[in-house]
Amino acid sequence: MWTYSTKYPIRRLEEIIGQTYDYIVVGGGTAGSAVASRLSEDPGTTVLLLERGSYCDNFKSKIPLASIASGSYAAPRMSTPEPGAGGRSVEILSAETLGGTSRMNGMIYTRGARAYYDRWSQNGEEWSWVNVEPSFKSVERTVSLHQTSNLESDVYPFLEWSANKLGLPSENNFNKPGSPTAGYFNFDLTIDPKGYRQSAFHAYLPKAIAIQRQTSLHICTDVVVSRLDLDPLCGLVRGVFVHPSGASNPKPHLISAKREIVLAAGAICSPQILQLSGIGSRPTLKSLGIPVVRDLRGVGSHLSDHPLIPISIEVPIEDSIQQLQDSFWQIIKHALLYLVAGRGWLKSALDRGIFFNTSHLNQETGILREPEVTPYSNKAEDLANAEIIILPIGTPPTKSPGKGLVSLQLCLLQPRSTGSIQVKSLDANESPQVKLNMMSDPEDREVARKALRFTLHLAELFVHRSGYPKASRIFHHPGNRNGDGWNENDWRSVSDACLDEYVQKNVVSSFHLTSSCRMASAEEGGVVDGQLRVHGFKNLRIADASVLPGVPPAHPMAAVYMVAERCADFIKKMWS
Ligand SMILES: Cc1cc2nc3c(=O)[nH]c(=O)nc-3n(C[C@H](O)[C@H](O)[C@H](O)COP(=O)(O)OP(=O)(O)OC[C@H]3O[C@@H](n4cnc5c(N)ncnc54)[C@H](O)[C@@H]3O)c2cc1C
């Protein structure tokens, strides 16, 4: 079928009101697109996918660099004031459109180490590596992955040398079984062979599929699911109430499901929908006058995220993406490089990262301890608890115009601090309260100190020893001395108080929110069982970042896709 002349088949709300489907998927984001696509593979079933955002598929949204953290579908929110961030509210980004946050993320695809899944499975759930690996393979047959070899900035080999000097091996593939859990990595990015961002929308619901399945798969955008139609006595969900996005005092319309409903509205909105439906902790629901259908205290609790603390190095502007801000000709040059040769800054942004475990560092030398631990260990206690994402731009880029900056974004991978999501209004258009509670656990502060010292040590090696042939200096860092005054070995002398103050002033969210409806027993504060069913309901599942038992020690998108694939498999098995 020739699909280019035909519009993407989007249903209007009027077309679906009063209909009954086999399956309803709520949220057409990263996981929701995958679940709807897999469930609609069987032409004998009917599937409805409901998405709050609008349909959008313009050229800019496909360009990797141009679409990171931007787009008409960006949905920024602010957290509550965070004591661990000096009382600041921090920005939380996600996207509302088909493909959800996979339309604007950094595209880094990391499965996560085997030990993370084996630990997940310790509480009796079948999510160990052998169970999840086939689903990762299904994802990777659908979502194209790409590695960048031609890097635009000269800093990379010298940062790699510095990481190696600190005991971290270089590894080309983070996702290969048997790869080290600590090292300097070349990331797999979700970019297709044409050099376009490959989001969940493009991978799982491309126009050809949407057209081919349009009688059995209905995709409806610009609608908000406000609550579920529940039958608590039978433990069933019968349908969802929807209204147009953004409408004030909207009339809710019921749409029914014969078999199952899957919530895939993300770590913020899946718990919101449950709470608005009367599933949540009794005090939260009662405070808003919501009748309690099931008292499930885990709903919205245990919210996890990776705190991110940047330091930066100043380099000549040609080694930083900031050159695009500075020169119109550079924009033209890189646009041509991208369009003609499929390379350049527009394609390459977040290509390399450094993973390490702070408890493996020798506090005297600041180097990975040998031979007691090896980066190849796959024990849960040896998993990396920190990552340095190399970002060839200052953050925020607007803060230092005209400067060439490269940031080392320190990401704490195993934070113990957890926050919460709580509805604050009966209106589903209104964002719930998001409390990250970042850096509240003393252990996170201790890990941050060690990891920051390591990051400074790495930056010092790069500036003073790596042989990087251009002028460079540590630019944004803890303490008051200016960058020129930062010398070799200063990482040793920076005080705990100084590091703590730096964290408070600079920590931000990495937008890796997970675990607000986590998989665990109800007694342990869990929301879903090992088959992703909400406790107390036979046909209500959740498949998105909210079900992960804790934020993974890796970037979460791959795990979210894997959960979506498994959810579809569970449902297909159940109804076959
Ligand atoms: C700027 C940024 C960079 C990131 N970089 C990376 C990275 O490089 N690698 C990585 O692994 N992870 C990254 N992440 C995180 C990753 O993208 C997310 O963890 C993942 O996409 C979450 O998927 P999800 O399906 O849970 O939610 P989403 O993809 O956010 O999907 C939820 C969908 O539900 C819809 N929805 C919500 N409420 C309703 C409702 N009431 N009714 C109907 N629809 C609703 C939303 O509009 C949205 O489309 C990044 C995130 C951001 C913001």
XYZ file of C-alpha atoms and ligand atoms in Angstrom:
629
model
C 0.000 0.000 0.000
C 1.289 3.503 -0.892
C 1.179 5.247 2.459
C 2.797 8.604 1.730
C -0.276 10.090 0.091
C -2.514 9.063 2.980
C -2.789 10.821 6.298
C -1.849 9.054 9.518
C -5.140 7.533 10.700
C -6.112 9.358 13.891
C -9.618 8.864 15.321
C -11.618 11.748 16.742
C -13.201 11.362 20.165
C -16.713 11.387 18.605
C -15.782 8.288 16.584
C -14.912 6.177 19.622
C -17.489 7.287 22.204
C -19.685 4.399 23.285
C -17.491 1.786 21.539
C -16.248 -1.417 23.114
C -12.761 -2.752 22.392
C -10.957 -5.919 23.426
C -8.096 -3.856 24.849
C -7.656 -0.233 25.783
C -4.141 1.170 26.200
C -3.988 4.451 28.120
C -1.066 6.644 27.022
C 0.572 6.335 23.598
C 4.105 6.983 24.870
C 7.241 4.849 24.898
C 5.615 1.788 26.441
C 2.033 2.423 25.288
C 2.974 2.558 21.585
C 4.796 -0.756 21.950
C 1.951 -2.472 23.826
C -0.707 -1.263 21.357
C 1.415 -2.337 18.416
C 2.023 -5.826 19.778
C -1.605 -6.404 20.854
C -2.903 -5.322 17.445
C -0.675 -7.820 15.616
C -3.606 -10.245 15.867
C -6.125 -8.998 13.271
C -8.933 -10.699 15.215
C -8.639 -8.304 18.174
C -9.647 -4.680 18.580
C -7.350 -2.227 20.341
C -7.863 1.405 21.310
C -4.845 3.601 22.064
C -5.659 6.842 23.898
C -3.086 9.640 23.979
C -3.293 12.984 25.736
C -0.984 14.838 23.334
C -1.482 15.773 19.698
C -0.219 13.925 16.648
C 3.073 15.457 15.428
C 5.582 14.158 12.918
C 7.536 17.070 11.498
C 11.119 16.939 10.218
C 12.630 18.779 13.207
C 11.251 16.154 15.574
C 13.285 13.510 13.724
C 16.651 15.293 13.909
C 18.475 13.790 16.896
C 20.029 16.952 18.374
C 17.128 19.272 17.499
C 14.616 17.033 19.245
C 16.442 16.402 22.545
C 14.462 17.990 25.389
C 12.438 20.023 22.933
C 9.366 19.905 20.699
C 5.858 21.334 20.695
C 4.881 18.301 22.777
C 7.279 19.022 25.675
C 5.391 18.939 28.967
C 7.532 20.647 31.613
C 6.532 20.460 35.273
C 8.164 21.646 38.480
C 8.759 19.486 41.542
C 7.764 20.678 44.982
C 10.582 22.684 46.656
C 13.372 20.141 47.268
C 15.297 20.458 50.553
C 18.142 18.405 49.016
C 18.367 21.006 46.247
C 18.573 23.926 48.644
C 14.800 24.444 48.576
C 14.666 24.878 44.781
C 11.912 23.312 42.707
C 13.518 21.372 39.876
C 12.230 21.018 36.337
C 10.833 17.664 35.229
C 10.421 17.062 31.510
C 8.366 14.530 29.610
C 6.593 14.533 26.259
C 2.918 14.278 25.396
C 2.423 12.933 21.894
C 2.486 9.565 20.135
C 5.803 8.024 21.177
C 5.787 10.011 24.436
C 9.126 10.791 26.014
C 11.011 8.650 23.457
C 10.337 11.609 21.103
C 12.607 13.944 23.107
C 14.978 11.841 25.177
C 18.741 11.508 24.804
C 18.218 8.248 22.806
C 20.741 6.351 24.973
C 19.694 2.694 24.969
C 21.169 0.721 27.882
C 19.669 -2.635 28.828
C 21.225 -2.501 32.291
C 23.385 -5.158 33.850
C 22.232 -8.707 34.295
C 22.633 -8.424 38.094
C 19.962 -5.691 38.253
C 17.365 -8.075 36.814
C 18.542 -11.000 38.894
C 18.148 -8.803 42.004
C 14.651 -7.745 40.815
C 13.718 -11.370 40.625
C 14.835 -12.174 44.162
C 11.381 -11.414 45.598
C 9.876 -14.246 43.624
C 8.986 -12.333 40.455
C 10.054 -13.860 37.169
C 12.081 -10.913 35.946
C 15.571 -12.374 36.123
C 17.928 -11.941 33.180
C 16.904 -15.210 31.489
C 13.271 -14.080 31.581
C 13.822 -10.571 30.295
C 16.557 -11.119 27.712
C 14.176 -12.456 24.998
C 12.042 -9.318 25.386
C 15.093 -7.073 24.963
C 15.827 -8.985 21.770
C 12.254 -8.330 20.548
C 12.729 -4.619 21.256
C 16.013 -4.588 19.356
C 14.414 -6.286 16.320
C 11.968 -3.356 16.211
C 13.896 -0.301 17.430
C 17.014 0.515 15.361
C 20.190 1.120 17.313
C 23.191 3.060 16.100
C 26.667 3.835 17.422
C 28.552 6.983 16.486
C 32.098 6.520 15.274
C 32.858 9.986 13.845
C 32.700 12.243 16.866
C 32.628 15.966 16.263
C 34.610 16.979 19.332
C 38.302 16.224 19.858
C 37.807 15.851 23.615
C 36.616 12.234 23.525
C 39.893 10.280 23.099
C 41.469 12.353 25.868
C 38.561 11.801 28.239
C 38.782 8.117 27.387
C 42.511 8.127 28.198
C 41.729 9.792 31.544
C 39.073 7.187 32.382
C 41.463 4.361 31.482
C 44.118 5.959 33.697
C 41.659 5.748 36.597
C 41.259 2.009 36.065
C 38.196 1.932 33.816
C 38.383 -0.167 30.631
C 37.020 1.020 27.293
C 34.129 -1.018 25.958
C 32.394 -0.594 22.676
C 29.099 -2.119 23.676
C 27.333 -1.522 26.978
C 24.550 -3.945 26.047
C 26.625 -6.997 25.153
C 26.251 -9.827 27.682
C 29.576 -10.069 29.511
C 30.412 -6.371 29.072
C 32.006 -4.782 32.117
C 29.615 -2.996 34.475
C 32.160 -0.196 34.891
C 34.103 1.461 32.093
C 34.170 4.016 29.305
C 31.328 3.146 26.927
C 30.238 3.869 23.408
C 26.445 4.080 23.672
C 23.829 2.469 21.481
C 21.485 5.257 20.386
C 17.935 4.877 19.085
C 18.704 6.311 15.657
C 17.545 4.672 12.420
C 19.720 3.951 9.368
C 18.624 7.262 7.772
C 20.020 9.143 10.785
C 16.590 9.984 12.229
C 15.578 9.643 15.874
C 13.807 6.330 16.234
C 11.074 6.863 18.797
C 8.489 4.335 19.956
C 6.069 6.007 17.556
C 8.341 5.539 14.548
C 9.452 2.035 15.517
C 6.172 0.509 16.708
C 3.428 2.599 15.123
C 4.764 3.863 11.789
C 2.211 5.068 9.288
C 2.314 1.810 7.312
C 1.276 -0.207 10.387
C -1.326 2.331 11.520
C -2.940 2.276 8.063
C -2.741 -1.463 7.616
C -4.432 -2.086 10.986
C -6.798 0.871 11.013
C -9.955 -1.185 11.366
C -8.688 -3.098 14.398
C -6.313 -0.518 15.952
C -7.899 2.848 16.721
C -5.492 5.602 17.722
C -7.124 8.597 19.340
C -5.044 11.648 20.326
C -5.891 14.854 22.236
C -7.893 12.932 24.837
C -7.331 12.571 28.563
C -8.269 9.502 30.533
C -9.586 10.927 33.788
C -10.502 7.724 35.632
C -11.351 4.046 35.326
C -14.737 2.351 35.489
C -14.098 -0.246 38.196
C -16.038 -3.191 39.580
C -14.186 -3.772 42.867
C -16.374 -6.679 43.987
C -15.462 -8.729 40.929
C -11.947 -7.228 40.804
C -12.491 -5.993 37.253
C -12.020 -2.828 35.262
C -14.736 -2.326 32.665
C -13.734 0.852 30.881
C -12.209 4.317 30.980
C -13.681 7.810 31.167
C -12.184 10.209 28.635
C -12.570 13.854 27.722
C -10.815 16.195 25.292
C -7.354 17.394 26.432
C -7.326 20.758 28.120
C -11.139 21.132 28.216
C -12.443 22.914 31.320
C -15.347 21.205 33.121
C -15.450 18.502 30.454
C -18.165 15.866 30.210
C -16.544 12.434 30.626
C -17.382 9.721 28.075
C -17.204 6.030 28.876
C -15.373 3.664 26.552
C -15.511 -0.020 27.426
C -13.042 -2.889 27.260
C -14.078 -6.538 27.000
C -10.756 -8.026 28.041
C -8.082 -5.781 29.551
C -6.990 -2.223 30.154
C -3.300 -1.314 30.219
C -2.159 1.907 31.879
C 0.937 3.283 30.136
C 0.648 6.940 31.110
C 4.156 7.125 32.619
C 5.562 7.426 36.136
C 3.638 10.633 36.867
C 0.257 10.012 35.267
C -0.342 6.270 35.801
C -0.490 6.757 39.604
C -2.578 9.904 39.041
C -5.192 7.917 37.074
C -5.281 5.213 39.764
C -5.710 7.793 42.513
C -8.481 9.606 40.614
C -10.185 6.211 40.256
C -10.104 5.530 44.006
C -7.058 3.234 44.078
C -4.415 4.632 46.402
C -3.631 5.400 49.993
C -6.770 6.138 51.985
C -5.558 9.441 53.516
C -4.551 10.829 50.087
C -7.871 9.888 48.521
C -9.942 11.113 51.483
C -8.193 14.480 51.510
C -9.694 15.111 48.058
C -13.042 13.437 48.772
C -12.312 10.573 46.339
C -14.292 7.430 47.374
C -11.810 4.669 48.271
C -12.203 1.675 45.970
C -8.998 -0.019 47.097
C -6.640 1.179 49.789
C -3.257 0.585 48.121
C -0.647 2.708 49.830
C 2.043 2.020 47.227
C 0.279 4.060 44.519
C 2.440 7.132 43.885
C 4.989 6.230 46.561
C 8.594 5.160 45.992
C 9.108 7.580 43.080
C 12.759 7.251 42.010
C 15.001 9.300 39.750
C 18.715 9.690 39.033
C 19.988 12.983 40.473
C 22.281 14.770 38.015
C 25.148 17.048 39.070
C 27.126 18.740 36.266
C 30.666 20.084 36.333
C 32.108 21.615 33.179
C 35.394 22.083 31.358
C 36.117 25.003 29.065
C 37.627 24.049 25.700
C 37.939 25.870 22.365
C 34.490 26.451 20.964
C 35.028 24.128 17.977
C 35.003 21.213 20.439
C 31.614 22.152 21.881
C 28.086 22.178 20.491
C 27.968 25.770 21.745
C 29.581 26.740 18.443
C 26.138 26.295 16.862
C 24.809 29.044 19.129
C 27.632 31.309 18.120
C 27.779 31.095 14.376
C 25.094 30.961 11.735
C 27.638 29.433 9.324
C 28.285 26.577 11.684
C 24.554 25.839 11.731
C 24.518 25.772 7.912
C 27.664 23.616 7.837
C 26.249 21.090 10.307
C 22.834 21.056 8.627
C 24.592 20.177 5.348
C 26.845 17.627 7.034
C 23.739 15.979 8.503
C 21.673 16.048 5.326
C 24.434 15.065 2.909
C 26.828 12.902 4.905
C 24.581 11.790 7.790
C 26.969 13.117 10.432
C 27.856 16.267 12.366
C 26.581 17.812 15.584
C 22.919 17.437 14.596
C 23.313 13.688 14.777
C 25.849 13.357 17.535
C 25.217 14.589 21.046
C 25.249 12.039 23.855
C 27.548 9.362 22.549
C 29.826 8.304 25.387
C 29.536 7.673 29.122
C 31.658 6.476 32.024
C 30.216 4.048 34.605
C 31.844 3.291 37.956
C 31.131 2.194 41.512
C 32.263 4.606 44.212
C 32.855 1.816 46.718
C 35.519 0.411 44.392
C 37.612 3.568 44.491
C 40.743 3.803 46.535
C 40.166 6.954 48.577
C 43.877 7.795 48.597
C 44.684 7.382 44.933
C 41.160 7.967 43.582
C 41.697 5.016 41.228
C 39.652 1.853 40.861
C 40.926 -0.676 43.417
C 42.687 -3.704 42.021
C 42.730 -6.647 42.215
C 39.927 -7.055 44.799
C 37.270 -5.882 42.385
C 37.113 -6.001 38.661
C 34.890 -4.015 36.367
C 33.705 -7.332 34.964
C 32.093 -8.462 38.227
C 28.398 -9.120 37.832
C 27.464 -9.215 41.500
C 24.640 -6.876 42.539
C 26.927 -5.076 45.019
C 29.415 -4.348 42.226
C 26.925 -2.670 39.878
C 27.872 0.871 38.933
C 26.324 3.464 41.237
C 27.517 6.490 39.274
C 27.843 7.527 35.651
C 29.478 10.492 33.983
C 27.536 11.408 30.861
C 29.791 13.364 28.526
C 27.817 16.243 27.068
C 29.715 18.583 24.740
C 27.755 21.622 25.898
C 27.383 23.645 29.091
C 24.198 23.252 31.096
C 22.066 25.182 30.680
C 23.674 26.122 27.321
C 22.312 29.649 27.542
C 24.218 30.312 30.781
C 27.642 30.871 29.202
C 27.148 32.185 25.666
C 30.250 32.307 23.493
C 32.154 29.782 25.618
C 33.124 26.307 24.478
C 32.000 24.028 27.275
C 31.896 20.286 27.781
C 29.967 19.057 30.794
C 30.637 15.954 32.774
C 27.151 15.186 34.028
C 27.468 13.089 37.134
C 24.420 10.846 37.418
C 23.804 8.907 40.657
C 22.592 5.533 39.457
C 21.409 3.848 42.658
C 19.832 6.578 44.765
C 18.112 5.539 47.972
C 16.027 8.701 48.303
C 12.488 8.252 47.065
C 9.669 10.711 46.515
C 5.989 10.605 45.674
C 3.208 11.493 43.254
C -0.013 12.779 44.790
C -3.132 14.079 43.098
C -3.960 17.586 44.188
C -7.097 18.130 42.122
C -9.955 16.070 40.730
C -9.153 17.545 37.319
C -7.025 15.092 35.286
C -5.741 18.029 33.206
C -3.942 19.331 36.248
C -0.538 17.857 37.038
C -0.297 15.940 40.308
C 2.218 17.042 42.918
C 5.669 15.603 42.152
C 7.985 15.380 45.148
C 11.376 13.935 44.187
C 12.888 14.207 47.655
C 16.270 14.073 45.930
C 19.470 13.679 48.000
C 17.424 13.277 51.205
C 19.104 9.985 52.129
C 22.516 10.539 53.811
C 23.965 7.641 51.830
C 23.171 9.448 48.557
C 25.069 12.478 49.817
C 28.060 10.287 50.670
C 28.023 8.649 47.234
C 27.722 12.106 45.611
C 30.840 13.346 47.452
C 32.947 10.370 46.341
C 31.622 10.461 42.807
C 32.173 14.216 42.493
C 35.780 13.852 43.664
C 36.253 11.135 41.047
C 34.718 13.380 38.373
C 37.030 16.245 39.353
C 40.001 13.872 39.301
C 39.027 12.789 35.792
C 38.627 16.419 34.700
C 42.072 17.245 36.134
C 43.679 14.369 34.257
C 42.024 15.546 31.057
C 43.182 19.147 31.508
C 46.693 18.544 32.877
C 47.850 15.121 31.720
C 45.876 13.641 28.867
C 47.759 15.426 26.102
C 44.643 17.208 24.845
C 46.460 19.630 22.574
C 44.223 22.671 23.075
C 43.739 25.117 25.925
C 41.321 23.870 28.563
C 40.438 24.531 32.193
C 37.973 23.259 34.740
C 35.247 25.857 34.520
C 32.218 25.055 36.685
C 33.160 23.134 39.800
C 32.743 23.043 43.598
C 34.448 25.815 45.558
C 35.151 29.483 44.924
C 38.502 29.513 43.166
C 38.228 30.470 39.541
C 38.911 27.870 36.884
C 42.489 28.988 36.185
C 43.298 28.431 39.825
C 42.197 24.796 39.799
C 45.334 22.668 39.812
C 46.234 19.036 39.626
C 45.382 17.092 42.803
C 42.928 19.698 44.018
C 40.249 16.977 43.921
C 41.822 15.651 47.158
C 41.504 18.866 49.102
C 37.955 19.889 48.300
C 35.988 19.603 51.547
C 32.804 17.623 52.177
C 30.996 20.854 53.071
C 32.017 22.410 49.785
C 30.825 19.366 47.822
C 27.507 19.289 49.711
C 26.918 22.950 48.959
C 27.715 22.387 45.278
C 25.241 19.505 45.108
C 22.496 21.586 46.754
C 23.014 24.421 44.286
C 23.417 22.336 41.143
C 21.582 19.035 41.403
C 18.799 18.584 38.842
C 16.584 15.743 37.652
C 17.818 13.451 34.892
C 14.118 12.956 33.964
C 14.452 9.220 34.647
C 11.341 9.000 36.848
C 10.308 5.438 37.728
C 8.808 3.143 40.366
C 5.703 5.131 41.432
C 3.574 1.962 40.896
C 6.350 -0.494 41.498
C 6.238 -4.246 41.247
C 6.109 -5.713 44.762
C 3.490 -7.176 47.077
C 0.842 -4.789 48.426
C 2.255 -5.297 51.942
C 5.660 -4.094 50.754
C 4.124 -1.007 49.199
C 3.872 -2.472 45.708
C 1.136 -1.788 43.163
C 1.496 -4.512 40.514
C 2.258 -8.225 40.662
C 4.806 -10.114 38.558
C 2.352 -10.170 35.627
C 1.956 -6.370 35.857
C -1.635 -6.658 37.232
C -2.736 -4.022 39.738
C -3.281 -5.751 43.083
C -6.955 -6.634 43.484
C -7.801 -6.410 39.757
C -7.687 -9.267 37.269
C -7.685 -7.284 34.031
C -5.965 -3.984 34.869
C -2.232 -3.887 34.119
C 0.408 -1.201 34.112
C 3.243 -1.163 31.581
C 5.522 1.871 31.808
C 8.402 3.275 33.851
C 6.246 3.326 36.988
C 6.397 -0.458 37.507
C 10.204 -0.779 37.712
C 11.056 -1.879 41.273
C 13.616 0.919 41.541
C 15.320 3.203 39.050
C 17.720 0.937 37.098
C 21.479 1.587 37.308
C 21.331 2.536 33.619
C 19.199 4.749 31.384
C 15.633 3.465 31.789
C 14.152 3.538 28.260
C 15.356 0.039 27.314
C 13.830 -1.432 30.493
C 10.567 0.417 29.760
C 10.414 -1.103 26.260
C 11.185 -4.527 27.713
C 8.309 -4.173 30.227
C 5.956 -3.240 27.351
C 6.988 -6.289 25.323
C 6.471 -8.563 28.323
C 3.096 -7.006 29.113
C 1.857 -7.747 25.588
C 3.180 -11.317 25.875
C 1.396 -11.857 29.210
C -1.884 -10.588 27.753
C -1.609 -12.601 24.538
C -0.883 -15.755 26.525
C -3.810 -15.096 28.841
C -6.345 -14.668 26.020
C -5.033 -17.120 23.448
C 14.935 15.073 28.117
C 14.941 13.593 28.465
C 16.042 12.831 28.138
C 16.039 11.460 28.442
N 17.060 10.699 27.973
C 17.014 9.361 28.095
C 17.996 8.547 27.468
O 18.863 9.023 26.742
N 17.905 7.203 27.657
C 16.933 6.632 28.435
O 16.956 5.417 28.602
N 15.980 7.380 29.007
C 15.961 8.729 28.832
N 14.964 9.488 29.354
C 13.876 8.807 30.094
C 12.978 7.949 29.180
O 12.713 8.632 27.982
C 11.680 7.610 29.929
O 12.010 6.856 31.081
C 10.690 6.775 29.111
O 10.510 7.318 27.833
C 9.354 6.698 29.853
O 8.432 5.961 29.087
P 6.929 5.777 29.582
O 6.248 4.919 28.577
O 6.926 5.341 30.995
O 6.296 7.253 29.593
P 6.080 8.267 28.386
O 6.921 7.916 27.227
O 6.233 9.623 28.968
O 4.578 8.029 27.956
C 3.457 8.383 28.716
C 2.379 8.825 27.737
O 1.120 8.855 28.408
C 0.398 9.995 27.997
N -0.561 10.314 29.051
C -0.293 10.743 30.297
N -1.434 10.896 30.999
C -2.445 10.549 30.179
C -3.856 10.500 30.355
N -4.433 10.825 31.525
N -4.621 10.128 29.302
C -4.035 9.791 28.112
N -2.706 9.811 27.908
C -1.907 10.175 28.939
C 1.488 11.046 27.809
O 1.032 12.109 26.994
C 2.621 10.241 27.204
O 2.571 10.221 25.788
C 14.928 10.857 29.110
C 13.828 11.652 29.454
C 13.823 13.004 29.121
C 12.614 13.846 29.457
